[in-house]
PDB file of C-alpha atoms in Angstrom:
ATOM      1  CA  MET A   1     -23.989 -12.574  -4.258  1.00 56.00           C
ATOM      2  CA  THR A   2     -28.172 -12.458  -5.257  1.00 70.00           C
ATOM      3  CA  ASN A   3     -30.973 -10.057  -4.232  1.00 70.00           C
ATOM      4  CA  THR A   4     -33.226 -11.402  -1.638  1.00 79.00           C
ATOM      5  CA  GLY A   5     -34.864  -7.598  -1.471  1.00 83.00           C
ATOM      6  CA  LEU A   6     -33.210  -7.692   1.932  1.00 83.00           C
ATOM      7  CA  LYS A   7     -31.724  -3.864   2.571  1.00 87.00           C
ATOM      8  CA  PRO A   8     -29.237  -2.337   5.462  1.00 89.00           C
ATOM      9  CA  VAL A   9     -29.780  -0.012   7.822  1.00 91.00           C
ATOM     10  CA  LEU A  10     -27.654   2.862   9.564  1.00 95.00           C
ATOM     11  CA  LEU A  11     -28.280   3.218  13.273  1.00 96.00           C
ATOM     12  CA  SER A  12     -27.041   6.085  15.266  1.00 97.00           C
ATOM     13  CA  ARG A  13     -24.492   4.774  17.940  1.00 98.00           C
ATOM     14  CA  GLU A  14     -27.686   5.683  20.789  1.00 98.00           C
ATOM     15  CA  GLN A  15     -29.957   3.313  18.562  1.00 97.00           C
ATOM     16  CA  ILE A  16     -27.286   0.556  19.177  1.00 97.00           C
ATOM     17  CA  GLU A  17     -26.847   1.096  22.970  1.00 98.00           C
ATOM     18  CA  ALA A  18     -30.229   1.482  23.402  1.00 98.00           C
ATOM     19  CA  LEU A  19     -30.854  -2.267  21.199  1.00 98.00           C
ATOM     20  CA  GLN A  20     -27.773  -3.783  23.102  1.00 98.00           C
ATOM     21  CA  ALA A  21     -29.954  -2.552  26.478  1.00 98.00           C
ATOM     22  CA  ILE A  22     -32.856  -4.172  25.914  1.00 98.00           C
ATOM     23  CA  GLN A  23     -30.253  -6.885  24.889  1.00 98.00           C
ATOM     24  CA  ARG A  24     -29.093  -6.916  28.205  1.00 98.00           C
ATOM     25  CA  GLU A  25     -32.690  -7.190  29.955  1.00 97.00           C
ATOM     26  CA  GLU A  26     -33.724  -9.648  27.696  1.00 97.00           C
ATOM     27  CA  ARG A  27     -30.232 -11.828  28.793  1.00 97.00           C
ATOM     28  CA  ALA A  28     -31.073 -11.486  32.429  1.00 97.00           C
ATOM     29  CA  LYS A  29     -34.471 -12.338  32.437  1.00 96.00           C
ATOM     30  CA  SER A  30     -33.287 -16.032  30.441  1.00 96.00           C
ATOM     31  CA  SER A  31     -32.254 -18.783  33.425  1.00 96.00           C
ATOM     32  CA  LEU A  32     -30.047 -19.702  30.475  1.00 96.00           C
ATOM     33  CA  ASN A  33     -28.917 -16.607  30.038  1.00 95.00           C
ATOM     34  CA  VAL A  34     -29.629 -16.608  25.959  1.00 96.00           C
ATOM     35  CA  ALA A  35     -30.776 -13.955  24.276  1.00 96.00           C
ATOM     36  CA  PRO A  36     -31.884 -12.864  21.152  1.00 97.00           C
ATOM     37  CA  THR A  37     -29.886 -11.058  18.777  1.00 97.00           C
ATOM     38  CA  ILE A  38     -29.330  -7.110  17.852  1.00 96.00           C
ATOM     39  CA  HIS A  39     -30.805  -7.893  14.378  1.00 94.00           C
ATOM     40  CA  VAL A  40     -34.333 -10.120  15.901  1.00 96.00           C
ATOM     41  CA  ILE A  41     -34.964  -6.861  18.587  1.00 97.00           C
ATOM     42  CA  ALA A  42     -34.284  -4.737  15.811  1.00 96.00           C
ATOM     43  CA  ARG A  43     -36.928  -6.155  13.624  1.00 93.00           C
ATOM     44  CA  GLN A  44     -39.357  -7.085  16.428  1.00 94.00           C
ATOM     45  CA  LEU A  45     -39.270  -2.841  17.178  1.00 95.00           C
ATOM     46  CA  MET A  46     -39.968  -2.514  13.530  1.00 92.00           C
ATOM     47  CA  ASP A  47     -42.695  -4.605  13.139  1.00 90.00           C
ATOM     48  CA  LYS A  48     -44.526  -2.743  16.635  1.00 91.00           C
ATOM     49  CA  ALA A  49     -43.880   0.504  14.973  1.00 91.00           C
ATOM     50  CA  LEU A  50     -45.379  -0.500  11.588  1.00 89.00           C
ATOM     51  CA  GLN A  51     -48.298  -2.330  13.309  1.00 87.00           C
ATOM     52  CA  GLN A  52     -49.237   1.317  14.994  1.00 87.00           C
ATOM     53  CA  LEU A  53     -48.308   3.417  12.083  1.00 86.00           C
ATOM     54  CA  SER A  54     -51.048   1.720  10.472  1.00 82.00           C
ATOM     55  CA  GLY A  55     -53.996   2.011  12.335  1.00 78.00           C
ATOM     56  CA  GLY A  56     -53.084  -1.611  14.588  1.00 66.00           C
ATOM     57  CA  PHE A  57     -53.272  -3.879  11.066  1.00 65.00           C
ATOM     58  CA  GLU A  58     -51.071  -6.752  12.090  1.00 65.00           C
ATOM     59  CA  TRP A  59     -47.857  -6.322  10.324  1.00 58.00           C
ATOM     60  CA  GLN A  60     -45.435  -9.765  10.170  1.00 60.00           C
ATOM     61  CA  ASN A  61     -42.413  -9.904   9.320  1.00 58.00           C
ATOM     62  CA  LYS A  62     -42.485 -12.181   6.908  1.00 58.00           C
ATOM     63  CA  PRO A  63     -39.264 -13.926   5.010  1.00 54.00           C
ATOM     64  CA  HIS A  64     -38.797 -13.317   1.214  1.00 44.00           C
ATOM     65  CA  ALA A  65     -39.131 -15.741  -1.036  1.00 38.00           C
TER      66      ALA A  65
END
């Protein structure tokens, strides 16, 4: 297995449930009944949190080369 620089993050049960609630809300908004994955939602939330902590510096989750 090659090391891509990605690291797993463990979340609490409550955090997973909150992410699932967001996913359900997104699915309900969709005319096709689709929603982003839990991983996508978590990455987007982390990007927003990092942006706020960095004083507005635009953080973007870019794939590792």
